[in-house]
Amino acid sequence: MAVRIAAGFAARGSSARSAACGLWPRPFSRGSKRVHAKGTANIISGHGYGMINLRIYPARLSRCPMSYPKLPSRAENFSEWYNQLVLRAELADYAPVRGCMVVRPYGWALWENIQKALDARFKATGHQNAAFPLLIPLSFFEKEKEHVEGFSPELAIVTHGGGKKLEEPLAVRPTSETIIGYMWSKWIRSYRDLPQLLNQWGNVVRWELRTKLFLRTLEFYWQEGHTAHATREEAEEETMRMLRVYEDFAVNEAAIPVIPGRKSESEKFAGAVTTYTIEAMMGDTKALQAGTSHFLGQNFAKAFDITFLDRDNQLKYVWTTSWGLSTRFIGAIIMVHGDDQGLVLPPRLAPIQSVIVPIWRNEEQRSRVLEVAQQVQSALQPHIRVHLDDRDHVTPGFKFNDWELRGVPVRIEIGPRDVEQGVVTLARRDMPGKPGKKTVPMDGLPQVIGPLLDEIHTNMLRKATEFRDAHIFEPETYDEFREVVGHGWAYVWWCGSPECEARIKEDTKATNRVIPLEQPGGEGRCIYCGAPARLKAIFAKAY
RNA sequence: CGGGGCGUAGCGCAGCGGUAGCGCACCGCGUUUGGGGCGCGGGGGUCGGCGGUUCGAAUCCGCCCGCCCCGACCA
């Protein structure tokens, strides 16, 4: 069993400060003391996070830390646009450790709203939350062959504790199938103990080589659901049920259209029998796996000896599933909806759903306008997450840009003219400029704002869907295929062979993203080899 | 780890042997405020680190550390 558990061989000496990144704050770069054995993380401090359920939307966001000339446009450099937007909107920042990020209050508030929306759905489908430890005996990873092969290269390993070398190294969890499997083998005796329907909110560590804020960081936050069932059918149903939960969440909370489907053998989770995904198209047409649900069969049951005595008095292995959605999803929200002005947050998840920007010319107007603004704030507070921007050291124009950068769905402008007439001016983030502006009476605002947020949600979903559909192509020939994966997705017949996938990847960088659940039926010819094919799959470049 | 680009004020940069600079941001005062206002004044630096060359190093040389992009691996 020559399994080498190597933690990331962090690119030592591999170059770089940023040319491109010269534009934003750099992490500390000095005073680093040498780390121990190459490839091992030595001391890990757990990152617990509390279940903070107060409704924090920062009472007063600090001003933009950077000089603020404009964001690069999406068309000119999508990657730069993304990096700068995350920093400027104060969603996250680089941590002193390569590949790690700090999620700032505004970003965390967004994550909390994601958590709330998902958690409610998990509870509604019968799951309970629990917490398993961050540290897992290294030996656990050797029990399931594919799992160890998949995860070994990216484990962070703790070798010392309390000043001494540990007898058995501990892995910082990259996912919790193993530790949960171990516990289930203790807890499960009979069919009466099934199903086990658990979920955990937490953080995991995977020693990735190439990182990007939210999309791929060494440590990330997520939810991992784990269930165990008496029968295969029940476990398969669970896998699909949770896939549909993710789909529902993406569409109805985040306004992100997704394609639910199955992953090919080469793309599936290490240790799964079948992996399902919700696949989303980003604004640069690249694909992103936005959530996954795995049918694990009896692989982990056998590795961890999770058995139960069934009604028929036979000892059987359980059937397990796992499913997860991570802070990566925030990256999806940014890249699906964002525009050249900045974030466009889906109203149901936005930390601040509406911001009030008061406008005045002199002291007298200031007090009058502010008073009205506060009344409007109070009137809206029971209904929506509203923030009054009463900063007086920046101009209204600055605030407009600032809140647009931060993606607040609705801006409420209140100036002397509005006060005079008993109205407010609303500006929609999803419709820049005059078309998105309208004047409404102050009185009816609480009744108007809810439907407006819904309309914005619907409009965002429609736009994202139209964009996606306009960039899904059905090439007939391989030449056409090569051409379209440069600027969109290719929806094509595929014979099912891993070799064709591998060749396509090597040739075009496009991978098999998803085999949609919804299939046209019939038969075609594999886009690569021309053999008879019964499946249509989506190939695309991906994050 | 392979290829490329880099490290000077919070951010972006100039300076490239002779006292550390500019723009933005920040602080104060005034004036402004319906789409990133303006003026005046002010604070802020072990020039990534260590060593070498030199009368003198941000600048030349060596080693190290770190960052970003592309590639191989991935939620």
Coordinates of C-alpha atoms (C1' of nucleotides) in Angstrom, one line a residue:
Chain A
M1 CA 0.0 0.0 0.0
A2 CA 2.4 2.6 -1.2
V3 CA 0.1 5.4 -0.9
R4 CA 2.0 8.6 -0.6
I5 CA 0.1 11.1 1.3
A6 CA 1.7 14.2 0.1
A7 CA 0.4 17.6 0.9
G8 CA 0.6 20.2 -1.8
F9 CA 4.0 20.7 -3.0
A10 CA 3.5 24.3 -2.9
A11 CA 5.3 26.0 -5.7
R12 CA 8.5 26.9 -4.1
G13 CA 10.4 29.6 -5.8
S14 CA 7.9 29.5 -8.5
S15 CA 8.0 33.1 -9.4
A16 CA 5.8 35.9 -9.1
R17 CA 4.5 39.1 -7.8
S18 CA 1.9 40.4 -9.9
A19 CA 1.9 42.4 -12.9
A20 CA -1.6 41.8 -13.4
C21 CA -2.2 41.8 -9.7
G22 CA -0.3 44.8 -9.0
L23 CA -3.7 46.4 -8.7
W24 CA -4.7 45.1 -5.3
P25 CA -3.6 44.6 -1.8
R26 CA -0.9 42.0 -1.6
P27 CA -0.8 39.6 1.2
F28 CA 2.1 39.8 3.7
S29 CA 5.2 38.7 2.0
R30 CA 7.8 39.1 4.6
G31 CA 9.0 37.5 7.7
S32 CA 7.9 34.1 6.8
K33 CA 9.6 31.5 8.8
R34 CA 10.5 28.3 7.1
V35 CA 7.9 25.6 7.2
H36 CA 8.8 22.1 8.1
A37 CA 8.9 19.2 6.0
K38 CA 8.1 20.0 2.5
G39 CA 4.5 19.4 1.8
T40 CA 3.1 19.1 5.2
A41 CA 1.1 21.6 7.0
N42 CA 2.2 21.5 10.5
I43 CA 0.0 23.3 12.9
I44 CA -3.5 23.9 11.9
S45 CA -5.8 26.2 13.7
G46 CA -9.3 25.2 13.2
H47 CA -11.6 27.7 11.7
G48 CA -14.8 27.3 13.5
Y49 CA -17.5 29.6 12.5
G50 CA -20.4 30.5 14.5
M51 CA -24.0 30.2 13.4
I52 CA -24.4 33.9 13.4
N53 CA -28.0 34.5 12.7
L54 CA -28.5 38.1 13.4
R55 CA -29.2 39.9 10.3
I56 CA -26.0 41.6 9.8
Y57 CA -25.8 43.9 7.0
P58 CA -22.9 46.1 7.9
A59 CA -24.4 49.2 9.5
R60 CA -21.7 51.2 7.9
L61 CA -19.5 49.7 5.3
S62 CA -16.1 51.1 5.1
R63 CA -15.3 53.0 2.0
C64 CA -13.6 51.4 -0.8
P65 CA -10.0 50.7 0.2
M66 CA -8.6 51.1 -3.3
S67 CA -8.3 54.0 -5.5
Y68 CA -11.4 53.6 -7.5
P69 CA -11.0 54.4 -11.1
K70 CA -13.1 51.9 -12.9
L71 CA -13.2 48.2 -12.9
P72 CA -11.7 46.5 -15.9
S73 CA -14.6 45.6 -18.2
R74 CA -15.7 42.0 -18.5
A75 CA -15.0 41.9 -22.1
E76 CA -11.5 43.2 -21.9
N77 CA -10.3 40.9 -19.1
F78 CA -12.9 38.7 -17.4
S79 CA -10.5 37.3 -14.9
E80 CA -9.2 40.7 -13.8
W81 CA -12.7 42.0 -13.6
Y82 CA -13.6 39.1 -11.3
N83 CA -10.5 39.5 -9.0
Q84 CA -10.9 43.2 -8.6
L85 CA -14.6 43.0 -8.1
V86 CA -14.3 40.6 -5.2
L87 CA -11.8 42.8 -3.5
R88 CA -13.5 46.1 -4.2
A89 CA -16.9 45.0 -3.2
E90 CA -15.3 43.8 0.0
L91 CA -16.6 40.3 -0.3
A92 CA -13.2 38.8 0.4
D93 CA -9.5 39.5 0.6
Y94 CA -6.3 37.5 0.3
A95 CA -5.0 35.9 3.5
P96 CA -1.3 35.7 4.4
V97 CA -1.2 32.1 3.4
R98 CA -1.1 31.3 -0.3
G99 CA -4.5 30.2 -1.6
C100 CA -6.4 31.2 1.5
M101 CA -9.0 33.9 1.7
V102 CA -10.6 36.0 4.3
V103 CA -14.3 36.3 3.8
R104 CA -15.3 39.8 4.8
P105 CA -18.5 40.8 6.5
Y106 CA -20.3 41.6 3.3
G107 CA -19.3 38.3 1.7
W108 CA -20.1 36.4 4.8
A109 CA -23.6 38.0 5.0
L110 CA -24.2 36.7 1.5
W111 CA -23.0 33.3 2.6
E112 CA -25.3 33.4 5.6
N113 CA -28.3 34.1 3.3
I114 CA -27.2 31.1 1.2
Q115 CA -27.0 29.0 4.3
K116 CA -30.4 30.1 5.5
A117 CA -32.0 29.2 2.2
L118 CA -30.4 25.8 1.9
D119 CA -30.7 24.9 5.5
A120 CA -34.5 25.5 5.4
R121 CA -34.6 23.1 2.5
F122 CA -32.5 20.5 4.2
K123 CA -34.7 20.6 7.3
A124 CA -37.8 20.4 5.1
T125 CA -36.5 17.2 3.6
G126 CA -35.9 15.6 7.0
H127 CA -32.2 16.3 7.6
Q128 CA -30.5 17.3 10.9
N129 CA -27.4 19.2 11.4
A130 CA -24.4 17.8 13.2
A131 CA -20.7 18.6 13.5
F132 CA -17.8 16.2 12.9
P133 CA -14.2 16.9 13.7
L134 CA -11.8 18.8 11.5
L135 CA -9.0 16.3 12.2
I136 CA -9.2 12.8 10.8
P137 CA -6.8 9.9 11.3
L138 CA -4.7 9.6 8.1
S139 CA -5.3 5.9 8.0
F140 CA -9.0 6.5 7.3
F141 CA -8.1 7.7 3.9
E142 CA -6.5 4.5 2.9
K143 CA -9.6 2.4 3.5
E144 CA -11.4 3.3 0.3
K145 CA -9.2 2.9 -2.8
E146 CA -10.6 5.5 -5.1
H147 CA -11.1 8.0 -2.3
V148 CA -7.5 7.8 -1.3
E149 CA -6.3 8.1 -4.8
G150 CA -8.5 11.1 -5.4
F151 CA -7.7 12.9 -2.3
S152 CA -4.1 12.0 -1.2
P153 CA -2.4 14.7 -3.4
E154 CA -4.4 17.4 -1.8
L155 CA -4.4 16.5 1.9
A156 CA -3.0 18.9 4.4
I157 CA -1.4 16.8 7.2
V158 CA -0.8 17.6 10.8
T159 CA 2.4 15.9 12.0
H160 CA 2.9 17.7 15.3
G161 CA 0.8 18.6 18.3
G162 CA 1.6 19.9 21.7
G163 CA 5.2 20.3 20.7
K164 CA 5.6 16.6 19.9
K165 CA 5.5 14.5 16.8
L166 CA 2.2 12.6 16.5
E167 CA 2.2 8.8 16.4
E168 CA -0.3 8.9 13.6
P169 CA -0.5 11.9 11.4
L170 CA -3.8 13.6 11.1
A171 CA -5.4 14.8 8.0
V172 CA -7.3 18.1 7.9
R173 CA -10.6 17.0 6.4
P174 CA -11.0 17.5 2.7
T175 CA -14.5 16.1 3.1
S176 CA -16.0 13.9 5.8
E177 CA -17.2 10.6 4.3
T178 CA -14.5 8.7 6.2
I179 CA -15.1 10.1 9.7
I180 CA -18.8 9.9 9.3
G181 CA -18.6 6.4 8.0
Y182 CA -16.5 5.4 11.0
M183 CA -19.1 6.9 13.4
W184 CA -22.0 5.2 11.5
S185 CA -20.3 1.9 11.9
K186 CA -20.7 2.5 15.7
W187 CA -24.2 3.9 15.6
I188 CA -26.0 1.7 13.1
R189 CA -27.2 -1.7 14.3
S190 CA -30.5 -2.4 12.7
Y191 CA -32.8 -1.2 9.9
R192 CA -34.5 0.8 12.7
D193 CA -31.5 3.1 12.8
L194 CA -32.0 4.0 9.2
P195 CA -32.1 6.2 7.4
Q196 CA -29.4 8.5 8.8
L197 CA -30.0 11.9 7.4
L198 CA -27.2 14.3 8.4
N199 CA -25.8 17.6 7.3
Q200 CA -22.8 19.5 8.4
W201 CA -21.9 23.2 7.9
G202 CA -18.2 23.6 8.1
N203 CA -14.9 24.2 6.4
V204 CA -12.5 21.8 4.6
V205 CA -9.0 22.0 3.2
R206 CA -7.8 20.8 -0.1
W207 CA -4.3 21.7 -1.2
E208 CA -5.0 23.0 -4.6
L209 CA -2.3 24.2 -6.9
R210 CA -4.1 27.0 -8.6
T211 CA -6.4 29.1 -6.5
K212 CA -8.8 31.9 -7.1
L213 CA -10.9 33.7 -4.6
F214 CA -14.2 31.8 -3.8
L215 CA -13.8 29.5 -6.9
R216 CA -10.9 27.5 -5.6
T217 CA -9.2 28.2 -2.3
L218 CA -7.2 25.9 0.0
E219 CA -9.8 26.2 2.7
F220 CA -13.4 26.7 1.8
Y221 CA -16.7 26.8 3.6
W222 CA -19.5 24.5 2.6
Q223 CA -22.2 22.2 3.6
E224 CA -21.9 18.5 3.3
G225 CA -24.9 16.3 3.6
H226 CA -24.4 12.6 4.4
T227 CA -27.0 10.0 4.4
A228 CA -27.2 6.2 4.9
H229 CA -30.1 4.0 3.8
A230 CA -31.3 0.4 3.9
T231 CA -31.8 0.0 0.2
R232 CA -30.1 1.1 -3.0
E233 CA -33.3 2.6 -4.3
E234 CA -33.8 4.8 -1.3
A235 CA -30.2 6.1 -1.5
E236 CA -30.6 6.8 -5.2
E237 CA -33.8 8.6 -4.5
E238 CA -32.1 10.7 -1.9
T239 CA -29.3 11.5 -4.3
M240 CA -31.8 12.8 -6.8
R241 CA -33.9 14.6 -4.3
M242 CA -30.9 16.7 -3.1
L243 CA -29.8 17.4 -6.6
R244 CA -33.3 18.8 -7.2
V245 CA -33.0 20.8 -4.0
Y246 CA -29.8 22.4 -5.3
E247 CA -31.5 23.1 -8.6
D248 CA -34.4 24.7 -6.9
F249 CA -32.1 26.8 -4.7
A250 CA -30.0 28.0 -7.7
V251 CA -33.0 29.0 -9.7
N252 CA -35.3 30.4 -7.1
E253 CA -32.9 32.0 -4.7
A254 CA -29.9 32.9 -6.8
A255 CA -31.6 33.3 -10.2
I256 CA -29.0 31.1 -11.7
P257 CA -30.2 28.6 -14.4
V258 CA -28.6 25.3 -14.1
I259 CA -28.4 22.0 -16.0
P260 CA -28.9 19.0 -13.7
G261 CA -27.2 15.9 -14.8
R262 CA -24.7 13.2 -14.4
K263 CA -20.9 13.4 -14.4
S264 CA -18.9 11.1 -16.6
E265 CA -16.6 8.4 -15.0
S266 CA -13.6 10.6 -15.3
E267 CA -15.2 13.6 -13.8
K268 CA -17.0 12.0 -10.9
F269 CA -16.2 12.2 -7.2
A270 CA -13.4 10.0 -5.8
G271 CA -15.3 7.1 -4.2
A272 CA -18.7 7.7 -5.8
V273 CA -20.7 5.2 -7.9
T274 CA -22.4 8.1 -9.6
T275 CA -21.9 11.9 -9.3
Y276 CA -24.6 14.4 -10.2
T277 CA -24.1 18.1 -10.8
I278 CA -25.9 21.3 -11.4
E279 CA -23.8 22.9 -14.1
A280 CA -24.0 26.7 -14.6
M281 CA -22.7 29.0 -17.3
M282 CA -20.6 31.9 -16.2
G283 CA -20.5 35.3 -18.0
D284 CA -17.5 34.3 -20.0
T285 CA -19.3 31.1 -21.1
K286 CA -17.1 28.8 -19.0
A287 CA -18.9 26.1 -17.0
L288 CA -19.0 25.9 -13.3
Q289 CA -20.1 22.9 -11.2
A290 CA -22.3 24.8 -8.7
G291 CA -23.3 21.9 -6.5
T292 CA -23.0 18.1 -6.5
S293 CA -24.8 15.1 -5.2
H294 CA -23.2 11.7 -5.0
F295 CA -24.6 8.2 -4.9
L296 CA -21.8 6.3 -3.1
G297 CA -23.3 2.8 -3.3
Q298 CA -21.8 0.6 -0.7
N299 CA -18.2 1.7 -1.2
F300 CA -17.9 3.5 2.1
A301 CA -20.1 1.0 3.9
K302 CA -17.7 -1.7 2.9
A303 CA -14.6 0.3 3.7
F304 CA -15.9 1.3 7.1
D305 CA -17.9 -1.8 7.8
I306 CA -21.2 0.0 8.2
T307 CA -23.7 -2.9 8.5
F308 CA -27.2 -3.3 9.8
L309 CA -29.5 -6.2 10.5
D310 CA -32.4 -6.0 8.1
R311 CA -36.1 -7.1 8.7
D312 CA -35.2 -10.4 7.1
N313 CA -32.5 -11.0 9.8
Q314 CA -29.8 -10.6 7.2
L315 CA -26.7 -8.5 7.9
K316 CA -26.3 -6.0 5.1
Y317 CA -24.2 -3.1 4.2
V318 CA -25.9 0.3 4.1
W319 CA -26.1 2.5 1.0
T320 CA -24.8 6.0 1.4
T321 CA -25.0 9.4 -0.3
S322 CA -23.3 12.7 0.1
W323 CA -23.9 16.1 -1.4
G324 CA -22.3 19.5 -1.1
L325 CA -22.4 23.1 -2.0
S326 CA -19.7 25.6 -1.2
T327 CA -18.6 29.2 -1.1
R328 CA -17.7 28.6 -4.7
F329 CA -21.4 29.3 -5.3
I330 CA -20.6 33.0 -4.4
G331 CA -18.2 32.9 -7.4
A332 CA -21.1 31.7 -9.5
I333 CA -23.3 34.6 -8.4
I334 CA -20.6 37.1 -9.2
M335 CA -19.8 35.6 -12.6
V336 CA -23.4 34.9 -13.8
H337 CA -25.0 38.2 -12.9
G338 CA -22.2 40.8 -12.5
D339 CA -21.7 43.6 -15.1
D340 CA -19.1 46.3 -15.8
Q341 CA -20.4 48.4 -13.0
G342 CA -19.9 45.6 -10.5
L343 CA -21.9 43.0 -8.6
V344 CA -25.6 42.4 -9.4
L345 CA -26.9 40.4 -6.4
P346 CA -30.0 38.3 -6.6
P347 CA -32.6 40.0 -4.4
R348 CA -33.4 37.0 -2.2
L349 CA -29.8 36.5 -1.2
A350 CA -28.5 40.1 -1.2
P351 CA -27.3 41.2 2.2
I352 CA -28.7 44.6 1.5
Q353 CA -31.8 44.4 -0.6
S354 CA -32.4 48.1 -0.8
V355 CA -30.2 51.1 0.0
I356 CA -31.5 54.6 0.7
V357 CA -29.4 57.4 -0.6
P358 CA -30.5 60.8 0.7
I359 CA -29.7 63.9 -1.3
W360 CA -29.4 67.4 0.1
R361 CA -27.9 70.8 -0.7
N362 CA -27.7 72.5 2.6
E363 CA -28.2 72.0 6.3
E364 CA -31.9 72.7 6.2
Q365 CA -32.5 70.2 3.4
R366 CA -30.2 67.8 5.1
S367 CA -32.2 67.5 8.2
R368 CA -35.5 67.4 6.3
V369 CA -34.4 64.8 3.9
L370 CA -32.7 62.6 6.6
E371 CA -35.8 62.6 8.7
V372 CA -37.9 61.4 5.8
A373 CA -35.2 58.9 4.9
Q374 CA -35.3 57.5 8.4
Q375 CA -39.1 57.2 8.2
V376 CA -38.8 55.3 4.9
Q377 CA -36.2 53.0 6.5
S378 CA -38.4 52.3 9.4
A379 CA -41.4 51.6 7.2
L380 CA -39.3 49.1 5.1
Q381 CA -37.4 47.4 7.8
P382 CA -40.1 44.9 8.7
H383 CA -40.3 43.8 5.0
I384 CA -36.8 43.9 3.6
R385 CA -33.1 44.2 4.4
V386 CA -32.7 47.9 4.0
H387 CA -29.7 50.2 4.7
L388 CA -29.7 54.0 5.0
D389 CA -26.5 55.5 3.6
D390 CA -26.2 58.7 5.6
R391 CA -22.5 59.3 5.1
D392 CA -21.9 63.0 4.6
H393 CA -18.4 63.0 3.4
V394 CA -19.2 61.5 0.0
T395 CA -21.5 62.8 -2.6
P396 CA -24.6 61.0 -3.8
G397 CA -22.9 60.3 -7.1
F398 CA -20.2 58.5 -5.3
K399 CA -22.8 56.5 -3.4
F400 CA -24.6 55.5 -6.5
N401 CA -21.5 54.0 -8.0
D402 CA -20.5 52.5 -4.7
W403 CA -23.7 50.6 -4.1
E404 CA -23.8 49.6 -7.7
L405 CA -20.4 48.0 -7.3
R406 CA -21.8 46.2 -4.3
G407 CA -24.7 44.9 -6.3
V408 CA -27.6 46.2 -4.1
P409 CA -30.8 45.4 -6.1
V410 CA -32.8 48.5 -5.5
R411 CA -31.6 52.0 -4.7
I412 CA -34.0 54.5 -3.2
E413 CA -33.1 58.1 -3.8
I414 CA -34.7 60.7 -1.7
G415 CA -33.9 64.3 -2.4
P416 CA -35.6 67.7 -1.7
R417 CA -37.8 67.3 -4.8
D418 CA -39.0 63.9 -3.7
V419 CA -39.7 65.1 -0.2
E420 CA -41.7 68.0 -1.6
Q421 CA -43.9 65.7 -3.6
G422 CA -44.1 62.8 -1.2
V423 CA -42.4 60.4 -3.5
V424 CA -39.1 58.5 -3.8
T425 CA -37.0 57.6 -6.9
L426 CA -36.3 53.9 -7.3
A427 CA -33.4 52.6 -9.4
R428 CA -33.0 49.0 -10.3
R429 CA -29.6 47.5 -10.3
D430 CA -30.5 44.9 -13.0
M431 CA -31.5 47.8 -15.4
P432 CA -28.8 50.4 -15.5
G433 CA -29.7 54.0 -16.4
K434 CA -33.0 55.6 -17.0
P435 CA -35.0 52.5 -18.0
G436 CA -34.5 51.2 -14.5
K437 CA -35.6 54.3 -12.7
K438 CA -39.1 55.3 -11.6
T439 CA -40.8 57.5 -9.2
V440 CA -43.3 56.1 -6.7
P441 CA -45.3 57.5 -3.9
M442 CA -43.7 57.1 -0.5
D443 CA -46.8 55.8 1.1
G444 CA -47.2 52.6 -0.9
L445 CA -43.5 51.8 -0.8
P446 CA -43.6 48.8 1.5
Q447 CA -46.2 47.3 -0.8
V448 CA -44.3 48.1 -3.9
I449 CA -40.9 47.0 -2.9
G450 CA -41.6 43.3 -2.4
P451 CA -43.0 42.7 -5.9
L452 CA -40.3 44.8 -7.4
L453 CA -37.6 42.6 -5.8
D454 CA -39.5 39.6 -7.2
E455 CA -39.6 41.2 -10.6
I456 CA -35.8 41.8 -10.5
H457 CA -35.3 38.2 -9.6
T458 CA -37.3 37.0 -12.5
N459 CA -35.6 39.4 -14.9
M460 CA -32.2 38.3 -13.7
L461 CA -33.1 34.7 -14.2
R462 CA -34.5 35.4 -17.6
K463 CA -31.4 37.3 -18.7
A464 CA -29.0 34.6 -17.4
T465 CA -31.1 31.9 -19.2
E466 CA -31.1 33.8 -22.4
F467 CA -27.4 34.3 -22.3
R468 CA -26.8 30.7 -21.6
D469 CA -29.1 29.4 -24.2
A470 CA -27.6 31.7 -26.8
H471 CA -24.2 30.2 -26.0
I472 CA -25.1 26.5 -26.2
F473 CA -24.3 25.2 -29.6
E474 CA -24.9 21.9 -31.4
P475 CA -22.0 21.4 -33.7
E476 CA -22.4 18.7 -36.3
T477 CA -18.7 18.2 -37.0
Y478 CA -15.6 18.0 -34.9
D479 CA -14.3 21.1 -36.6
E480 CA -17.3 23.0 -35.6
F481 CA -17.0 21.6 -32.2
R482 CA -13.5 22.9 -31.8
E483 CA -14.7 26.3 -32.9
V484 CA -17.7 26.6 -30.6
V485 CA -16.0 25.5 -27.4
G486 CA -13.9 28.7 -27.8
H487 CA -17.0 30.8 -27.0
G488 CA -19.7 28.6 -25.6
W489 CA -20.8 25.1 -24.7
A490 CA -21.1 22.2 -27.1
Y491 CA -24.1 20.0 -26.7
V492 CA -23.2 16.9 -28.7
W493 CA -23.7 13.2 -29.1
W494 CA -21.0 11.2 -27.2
C495 CA -20.3 7.5 -27.4
G496 CA -19.6 7.3 -23.7
S497 CA -16.0 6.3 -24.0
P498 CA -13.4 7.9 -21.6
E499 CA -10.9 7.9 -24.5
C500 CA -12.9 10.3 -26.6
E501 CA -13.3 12.6 -23.6
A502 CA -9.6 12.5 -22.9
R503 CA -8.7 13.2 -26.5
I504 CA -11.1 16.1 -26.7
K505 CA -9.7 17.5 -23.5
E506 CA -6.2 17.3 -24.7
D507 CA -7.1 18.8 -28.0
T508 CA -9.5 21.6 -27.0
K509 CA -9.2 22.0 -23.2
A510 CA -13.0 21.4 -23.1
T511 CA -14.1 18.7 -20.7
N512 CA -17.3 16.8 -20.4
R513 CA -19.3 18.9 -18.0
V514 CA -22.5 17.1 -17.7
I515 CA -24.7 14.5 -19.2
P516 CA -28.1 16.2 -18.8
L517 CA -30.8 14.2 -17.1
E518 CA -33.1 15.3 -19.8
Q519 CA -32.1 13.4 -22.9
P520 CA -33.5 13.8 -26.4
G521 CA -33.6 10.0 -26.9
G522 CA -32.7 8.4 -30.2
E523 CA -29.3 7.9 -31.5
G524 CA -26.5 9.9 -33.1
R525 CA -22.8 9.6 -33.9
C526 CA -20.1 10.5 -31.4
I527 CA -18.8 13.9 -32.1
Y528 CA -15.2 12.7 -31.8
C529 CA -15.0 9.1 -33.0
G530 CA -18.2 8.8 -35.0
A531 CA -19.3 5.6 -33.3
P532 CA -23.0 5.2 -32.5
A533 CA -24.0 7.2 -29.5
R534 CA -27.1 7.3 -27.3
L535 CA -26.1 10.1 -25.0
K536 CA -25.9 13.8 -25.5
A537 CA -23.4 15.6 -23.3
I538 CA -22.2 19.1 -22.7
F539 CA -18.5 19.8 -23.3
A540 CA -17.0 23.1 -22.3
K541 CA -14.1 24.9 -20.8
A542 CA -14.6 25.0 -17.1
Y543 CA -13.5 26.6 -13.8
Chain B
rC1 C1' 6.9 21.7 -10.3
rG2 C1' 7.7 23.7 -15.9
rG3 C1' 7.1 28.7 -18.8
rG4 C1' 6.2 34.0 -18.3
rG5 C1' 5.6 38.7 -15.4
rC6 C1' 6.9 41.0 -10.8
rG7 C1' 8.1 43.0 -5.3
rU8 C1' 9.6 51.2 -3.7
rA9 C1' 3.6 54.8 1.2
rG10 C1' -3.0 51.6 1.9
rC11 C1' -3.5 51.1 -3.9
rG12 C1' -1.2 52.2 -8.8
rC13 C1' 3.5 53.7 -10.4
rA14 C1' 8.3 56.7 -11.4
rG15 C1' 13.3 56.8 -9.8
rC16 C1' 18.0 52.4 -11.7
rG17 C1' 25.1 54.7 -7.9
rG18 C1' 25.0 60.7 -4.5
rU19 C1' 19.3 63.4 1.1
rA20 C1' 12.6 58.9 -1.0
rG21 C1' 9.1 61.0 -5.3
rC22 C1' 4.2 61.4 -8.1
rG23 C1' -1.2 60.2 -8.7
rC24 C1' -5.3 58.2 -6.0
rA25 C1' -6.8 56.9 -1.1
rC26 C1' -6.3 58.7 4.2
rC27 C1' -6.6 63.1 8.2
rG28 C1' -8.1 68.6 9.0
rC29 C1' -10.6 73.2 7.4
rG30 C1' -13.6 75.5 3.8
rU31 C1' -16.7 75.0 -0.2
rU32 C1' -19.8 71.4 -2.7
rU33 C1' -23.9 67.4 -2.9
rG34 C1' -30.2 64.4 -8.2
rG35 C1' -24.2 59.9 -11.4
rG36 C1' -17.3 58.8 -8.9
rG37 C1' -16.9 67.6 -7.0
rC38 C1' -13.1 71.5 -5.9
rG39 C1' -9.3 74.4 -3.0
rC40 C1' -5.7 74.9 0.9
rG41 C1' -3.1 72.4 4.6
rG42 C1' -1.3 67.6 6.7
rG43 C1' 0.2 62.5 8.2
rG44 C1' 2.4 58.2 6.3
rG45 C1' 8.5 54.4 3.9
rU46 C1' 13.5 48.9 7.9
rC47 C1' 12.6 50.7 -1.1
rG48 C1' 10.4 42.0 0.2
rG49 C1' 14.7 39.6 3.3
rC50 C1' 19.9 38.4 4.1
rG51 C1' 24.8 38.9 2.4
rG52 C1' 28.4 41.1 -1.0
rU53 C1' 30.8 45.3 -4.2
rU54 C1' 31.5 50.7 -3.2
rC55 C1' 33.6 56.6 0.1
rG56 C1' 28.3 56.0 -0.7
rA57 C1' 23.2 50.9 -2.8
rA58 C1' 16.1 51.5 -3.8
rU59 C1' 19.7 51.4 -7.9
rC60 C1' 25.2 46.7 -9.3
rC61 C1' 26.0 41.2 -7.9
rG62 C1' 24.6 36.5 -5.2
rC63 C1' 21.3 33.6 -2.3
rC64 C1' 16.5 33.3 -0.1
rC65 C1' 11.2 34.6 0.6
rG66 C1' 6.6 35.9 -1.5
rC67 C1' 2.7 37.3 -5.2
rC68 C1' 0.0 37.1 -10.1
rC69 C1' -0.8 34.8 -15.1
rC70 C1' -0.4 30.2 -18.4
rG71 C1' 0.3 24.6 -17.9
rA72 C1' -0.1 19.6 -15.3
rC73 C1' -4.4 18.5 -10.6
rC74 C1' -9.5 19.9 -8.6
rA75 C1' -15.7 21.6 -5.2

